[in-house]
PDB file of C-alpha atoms in Angstrom:
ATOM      1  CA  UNK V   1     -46.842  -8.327 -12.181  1.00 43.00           C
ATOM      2  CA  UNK V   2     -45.439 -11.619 -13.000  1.00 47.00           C
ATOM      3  CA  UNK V   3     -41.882 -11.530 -15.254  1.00 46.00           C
ATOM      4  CA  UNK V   4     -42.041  -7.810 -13.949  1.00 41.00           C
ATOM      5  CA  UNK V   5     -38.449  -6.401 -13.289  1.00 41.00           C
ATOM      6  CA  UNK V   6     -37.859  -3.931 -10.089  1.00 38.00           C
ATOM      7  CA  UNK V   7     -35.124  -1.821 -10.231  1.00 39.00           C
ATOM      8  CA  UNK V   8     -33.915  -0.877  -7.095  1.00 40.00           C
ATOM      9  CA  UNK V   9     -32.415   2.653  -5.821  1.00 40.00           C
ATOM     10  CA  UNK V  10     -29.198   2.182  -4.607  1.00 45.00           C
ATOM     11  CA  UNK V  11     -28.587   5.927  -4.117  1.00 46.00           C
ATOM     12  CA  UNK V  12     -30.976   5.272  -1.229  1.00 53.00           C
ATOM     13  CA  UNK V  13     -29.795   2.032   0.202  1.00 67.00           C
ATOM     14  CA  UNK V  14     -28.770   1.971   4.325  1.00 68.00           C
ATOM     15  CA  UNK V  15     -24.796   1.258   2.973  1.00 72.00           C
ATOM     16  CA  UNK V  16     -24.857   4.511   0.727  1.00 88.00           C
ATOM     17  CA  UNK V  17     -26.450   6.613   3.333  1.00 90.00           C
ATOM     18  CA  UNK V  18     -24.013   5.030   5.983  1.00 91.00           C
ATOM     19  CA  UNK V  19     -21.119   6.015   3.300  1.00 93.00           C
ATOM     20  CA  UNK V  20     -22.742   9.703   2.952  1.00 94.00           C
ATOM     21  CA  UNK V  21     -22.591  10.068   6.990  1.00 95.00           C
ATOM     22  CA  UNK V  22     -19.285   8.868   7.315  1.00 95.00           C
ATOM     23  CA  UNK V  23     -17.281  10.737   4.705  1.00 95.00           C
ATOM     24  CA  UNK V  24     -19.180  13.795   5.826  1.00 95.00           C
ATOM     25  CA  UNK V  25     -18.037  12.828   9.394  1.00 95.00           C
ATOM     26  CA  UNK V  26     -14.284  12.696   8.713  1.00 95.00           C
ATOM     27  CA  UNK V  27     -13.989  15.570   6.309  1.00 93.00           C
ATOM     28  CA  UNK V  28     -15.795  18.006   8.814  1.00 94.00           C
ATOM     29  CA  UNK V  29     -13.495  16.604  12.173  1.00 93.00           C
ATOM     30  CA  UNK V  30     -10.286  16.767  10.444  1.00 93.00           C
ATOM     31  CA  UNK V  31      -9.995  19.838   7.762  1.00 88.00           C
ATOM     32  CA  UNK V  32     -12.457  22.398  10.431  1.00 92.00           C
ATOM     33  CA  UNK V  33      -8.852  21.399  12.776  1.00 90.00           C
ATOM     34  CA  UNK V  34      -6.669  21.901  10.057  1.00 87.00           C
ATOM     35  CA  UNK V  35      -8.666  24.518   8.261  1.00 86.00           C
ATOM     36  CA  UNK V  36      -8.043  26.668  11.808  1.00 92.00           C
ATOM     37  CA  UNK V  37      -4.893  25.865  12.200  1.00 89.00           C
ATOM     38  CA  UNK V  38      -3.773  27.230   8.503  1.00 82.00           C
ATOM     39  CA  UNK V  39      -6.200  30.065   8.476  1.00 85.00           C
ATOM     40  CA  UNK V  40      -4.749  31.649  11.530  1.00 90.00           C
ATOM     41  CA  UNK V  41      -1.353  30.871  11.557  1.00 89.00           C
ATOM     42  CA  UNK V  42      -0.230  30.475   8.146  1.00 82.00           C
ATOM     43  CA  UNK V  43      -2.655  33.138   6.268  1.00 81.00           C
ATOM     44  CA  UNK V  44      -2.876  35.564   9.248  1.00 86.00           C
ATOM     45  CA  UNK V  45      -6.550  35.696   8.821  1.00 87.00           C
ATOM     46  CA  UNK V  46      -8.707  37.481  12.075  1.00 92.00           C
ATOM     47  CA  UNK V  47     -10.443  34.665  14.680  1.00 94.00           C
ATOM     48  CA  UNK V  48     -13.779  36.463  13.123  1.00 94.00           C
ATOM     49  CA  UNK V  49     -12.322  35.411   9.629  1.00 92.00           C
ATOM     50  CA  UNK V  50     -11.640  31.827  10.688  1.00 92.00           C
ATOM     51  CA  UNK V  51     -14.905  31.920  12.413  1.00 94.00           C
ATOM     52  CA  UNK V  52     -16.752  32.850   8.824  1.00 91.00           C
ATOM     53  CA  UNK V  53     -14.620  30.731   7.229  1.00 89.00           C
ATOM     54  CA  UNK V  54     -15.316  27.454   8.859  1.00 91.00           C
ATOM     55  CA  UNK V  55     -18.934  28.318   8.868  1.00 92.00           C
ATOM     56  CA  UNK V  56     -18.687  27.766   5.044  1.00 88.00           C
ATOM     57  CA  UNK V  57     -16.307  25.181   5.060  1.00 86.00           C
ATOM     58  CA  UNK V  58     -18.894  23.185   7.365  1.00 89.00           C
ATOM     59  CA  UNK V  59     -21.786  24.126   4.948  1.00 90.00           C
ATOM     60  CA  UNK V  60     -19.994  23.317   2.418  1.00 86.00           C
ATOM     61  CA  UNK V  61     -18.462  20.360   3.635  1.00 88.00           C
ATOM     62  CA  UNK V  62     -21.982  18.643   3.968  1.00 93.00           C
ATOM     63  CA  UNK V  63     -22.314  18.073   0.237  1.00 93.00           C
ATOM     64  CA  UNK V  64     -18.882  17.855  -0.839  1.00 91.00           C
ATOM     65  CA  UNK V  65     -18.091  14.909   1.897  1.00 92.00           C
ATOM     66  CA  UNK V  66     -18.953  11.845  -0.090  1.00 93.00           C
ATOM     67  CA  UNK V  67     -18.285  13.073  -3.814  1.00 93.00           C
ATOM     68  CA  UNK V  68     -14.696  13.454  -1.953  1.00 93.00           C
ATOM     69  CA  UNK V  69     -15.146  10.022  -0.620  1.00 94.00           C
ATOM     70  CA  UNK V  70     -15.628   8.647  -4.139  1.00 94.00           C
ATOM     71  CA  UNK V  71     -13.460  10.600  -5.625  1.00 94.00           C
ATOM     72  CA  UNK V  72     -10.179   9.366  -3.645  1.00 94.00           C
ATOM     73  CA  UNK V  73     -11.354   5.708  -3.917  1.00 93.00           C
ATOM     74  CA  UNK V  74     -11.266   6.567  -7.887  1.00 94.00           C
ATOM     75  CA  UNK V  75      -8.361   7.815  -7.351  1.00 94.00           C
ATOM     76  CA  UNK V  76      -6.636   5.527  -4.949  1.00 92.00           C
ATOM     77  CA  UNK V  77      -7.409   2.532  -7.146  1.00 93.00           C
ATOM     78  CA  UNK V  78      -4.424   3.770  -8.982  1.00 92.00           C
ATOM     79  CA  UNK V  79      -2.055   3.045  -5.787  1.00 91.00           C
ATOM     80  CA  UNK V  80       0.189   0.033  -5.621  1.00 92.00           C
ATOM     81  CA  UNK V  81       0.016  -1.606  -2.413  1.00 89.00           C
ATOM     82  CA  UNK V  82       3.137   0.255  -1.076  1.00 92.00           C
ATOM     83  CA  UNK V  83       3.724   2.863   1.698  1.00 90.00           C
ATOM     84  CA  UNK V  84       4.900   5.702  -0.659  1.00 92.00           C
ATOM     85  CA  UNK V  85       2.510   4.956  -3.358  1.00 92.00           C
ATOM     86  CA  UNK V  86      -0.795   4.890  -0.788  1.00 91.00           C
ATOM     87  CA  UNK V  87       0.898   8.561   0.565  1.00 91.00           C
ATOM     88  CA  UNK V  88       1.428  10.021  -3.397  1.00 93.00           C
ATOM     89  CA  UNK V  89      -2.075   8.934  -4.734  1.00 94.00           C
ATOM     90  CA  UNK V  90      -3.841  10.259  -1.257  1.00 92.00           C
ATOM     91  CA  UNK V  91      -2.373  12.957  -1.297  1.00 93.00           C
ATOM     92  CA  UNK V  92      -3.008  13.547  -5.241  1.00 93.00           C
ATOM     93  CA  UNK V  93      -6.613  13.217  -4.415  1.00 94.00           C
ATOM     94  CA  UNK V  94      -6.765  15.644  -1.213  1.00 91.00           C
ATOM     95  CA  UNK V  95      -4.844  18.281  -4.063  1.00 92.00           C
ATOM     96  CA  UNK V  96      -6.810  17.999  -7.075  1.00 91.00           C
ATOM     97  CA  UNK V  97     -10.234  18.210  -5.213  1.00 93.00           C
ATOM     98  CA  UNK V  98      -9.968  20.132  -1.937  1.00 87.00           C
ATOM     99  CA  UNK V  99      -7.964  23.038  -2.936  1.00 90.00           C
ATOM    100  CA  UNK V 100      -9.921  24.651  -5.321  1.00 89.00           C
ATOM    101  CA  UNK V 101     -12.872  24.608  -2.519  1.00 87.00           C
ATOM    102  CA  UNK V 102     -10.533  25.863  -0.209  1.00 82.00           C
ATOM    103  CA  UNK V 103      -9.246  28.631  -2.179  1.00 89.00           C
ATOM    104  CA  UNK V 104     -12.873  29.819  -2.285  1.00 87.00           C
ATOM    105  CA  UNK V 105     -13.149  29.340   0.820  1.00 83.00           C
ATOM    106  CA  UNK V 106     -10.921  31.495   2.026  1.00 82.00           C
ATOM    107  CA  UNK V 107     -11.518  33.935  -0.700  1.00 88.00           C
ATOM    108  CA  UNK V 108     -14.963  34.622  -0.094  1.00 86.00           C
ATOM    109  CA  UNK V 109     -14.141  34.993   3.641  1.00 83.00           C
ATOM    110  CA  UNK V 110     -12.087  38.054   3.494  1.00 85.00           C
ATOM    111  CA  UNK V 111      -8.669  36.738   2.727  1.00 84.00           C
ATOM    112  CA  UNK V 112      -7.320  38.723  -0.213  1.00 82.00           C
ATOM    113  CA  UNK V 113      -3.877  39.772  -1.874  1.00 88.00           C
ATOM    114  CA  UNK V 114      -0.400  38.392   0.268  1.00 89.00           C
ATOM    115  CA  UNK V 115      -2.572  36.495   2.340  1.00 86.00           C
ATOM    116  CA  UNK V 116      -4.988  34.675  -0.172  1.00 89.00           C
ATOM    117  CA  UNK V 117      -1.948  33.792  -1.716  1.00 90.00           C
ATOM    118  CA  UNK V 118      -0.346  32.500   1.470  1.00 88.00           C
ATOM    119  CA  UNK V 119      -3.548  30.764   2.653  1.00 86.00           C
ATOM    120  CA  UNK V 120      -3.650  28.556  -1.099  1.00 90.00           C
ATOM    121  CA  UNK V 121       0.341  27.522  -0.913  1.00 91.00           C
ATOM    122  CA  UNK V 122      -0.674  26.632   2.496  1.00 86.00           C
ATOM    123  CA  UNK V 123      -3.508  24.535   2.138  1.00 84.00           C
ATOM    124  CA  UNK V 124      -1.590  23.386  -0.955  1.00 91.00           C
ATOM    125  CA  UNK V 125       1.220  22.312   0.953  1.00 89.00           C
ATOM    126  CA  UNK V 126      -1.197  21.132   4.373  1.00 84.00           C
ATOM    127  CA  UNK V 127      -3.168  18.569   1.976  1.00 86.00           C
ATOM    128  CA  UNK V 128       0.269  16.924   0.525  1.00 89.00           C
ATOM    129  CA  UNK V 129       1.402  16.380   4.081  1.00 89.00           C
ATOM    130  CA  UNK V 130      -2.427  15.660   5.183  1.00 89.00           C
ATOM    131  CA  UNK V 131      -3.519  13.693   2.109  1.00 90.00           C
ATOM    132  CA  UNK V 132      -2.621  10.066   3.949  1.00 90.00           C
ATOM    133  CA  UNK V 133      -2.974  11.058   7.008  1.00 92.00           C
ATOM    134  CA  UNK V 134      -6.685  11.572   6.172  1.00 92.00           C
ATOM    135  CA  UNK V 135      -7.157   8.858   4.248  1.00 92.00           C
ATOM    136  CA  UNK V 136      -6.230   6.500   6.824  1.00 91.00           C
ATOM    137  CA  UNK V 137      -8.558   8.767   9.279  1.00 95.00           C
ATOM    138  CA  UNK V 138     -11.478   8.184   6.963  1.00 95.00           C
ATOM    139  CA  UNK V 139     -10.767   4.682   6.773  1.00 94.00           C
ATOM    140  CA  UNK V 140     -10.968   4.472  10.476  1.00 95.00           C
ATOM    141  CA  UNK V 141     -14.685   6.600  10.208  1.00 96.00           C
ATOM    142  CA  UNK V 142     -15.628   4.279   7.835  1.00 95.00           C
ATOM    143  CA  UNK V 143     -14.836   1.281  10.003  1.00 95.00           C
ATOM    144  CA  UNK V 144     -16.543   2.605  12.941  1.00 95.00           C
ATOM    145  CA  UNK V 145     -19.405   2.996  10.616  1.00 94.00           C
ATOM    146  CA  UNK V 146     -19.102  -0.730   9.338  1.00 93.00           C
ATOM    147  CA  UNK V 147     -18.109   0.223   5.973  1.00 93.00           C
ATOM    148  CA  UNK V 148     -15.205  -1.022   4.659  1.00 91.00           C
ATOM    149  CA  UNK V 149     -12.188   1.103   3.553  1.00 87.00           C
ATOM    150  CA  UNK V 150     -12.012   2.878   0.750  1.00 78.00           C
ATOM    151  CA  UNK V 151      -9.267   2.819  -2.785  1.00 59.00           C
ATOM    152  CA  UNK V 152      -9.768  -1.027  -3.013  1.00 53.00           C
ATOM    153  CA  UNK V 153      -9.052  -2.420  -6.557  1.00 45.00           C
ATOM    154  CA  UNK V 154     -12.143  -4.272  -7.719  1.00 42.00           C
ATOM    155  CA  UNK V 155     -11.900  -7.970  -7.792  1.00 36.00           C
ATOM    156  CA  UNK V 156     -10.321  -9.488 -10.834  1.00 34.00           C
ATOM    157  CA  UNK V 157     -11.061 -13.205 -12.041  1.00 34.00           C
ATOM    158  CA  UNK V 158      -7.560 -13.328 -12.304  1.00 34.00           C
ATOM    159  CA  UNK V 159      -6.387 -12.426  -9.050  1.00 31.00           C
TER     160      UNK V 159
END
């Protein structure tokens, strides 16, 4: 109808779908390595409890992917345009969100007591040392996916 206004569905759009598929991407490839790595070495957990426990990290993973994406660029808008301040607020965001999954993780997969315990300090201390190591590895999903990187300040009319 004439003077009629269309509001369109962004949540649908090809760039937040591309966005969905490439957070998604780089969370699954680098924390099922990682996730391995700690669950077996650091929090003594079985191969069959690694085994379970990447098979909910992966399901889990799916829908957590993007909300993780978004939440770091929140986040990483806080960052100065420094070295050390890019590797703090990273790895403030990897912290804050992905441990508490983790913990659950790990929890629900048979990991209890010493070795719970063991398995959190370790993921703990895995996403400070991880946290800008991933977010440059998402970055480089999301440029292989044509999307630009992440934690940008928005435009300012007085920049």
């Amino acid at each position: 109808m004439p003077g009629e206004r269309h509001v369109t569905d962004k949540t649908t759009s090809p760039l937040s779908t591309r966005s969905y598929i490439a957070d998604t991407v780089a969370l699954i490839l680098f924390f099922t390595t990682t996730g391995i790595i700690n669950e077996r070495w650091i929090a003594g957990m079985t191969w069959e409890q690694v085994f379970h426990a990447r098979l909910i990290g992966g399901a889990l993973m799916i829908p957590v992917g993007r909300p993780y994406g978004l939440w770091r660029d929140w986040i990483m808008r806080r960052a100065k345009d420094t070295r050390v301040s890019r590797l703090l607020w990273d790895s403030v965001a990897l912290m804050t969100f992905q441990v508490p999954i983790y913990a659950a993780i790990i929890a629900i997969s048979g990991a209890s007591g010493e070795g719970l315990v063991r398995g959190i300090l370790g993921a703990a201390v895995m996403m400070l040392v991880l946290g800008r190591p991933y977010g440059a590895f998402l970055n480089a999903i999301r440029r292989v996916f044509g999307l630009p990187p992440g934690g940008s300040r928005p435009m300012s009319l007085n920049e």
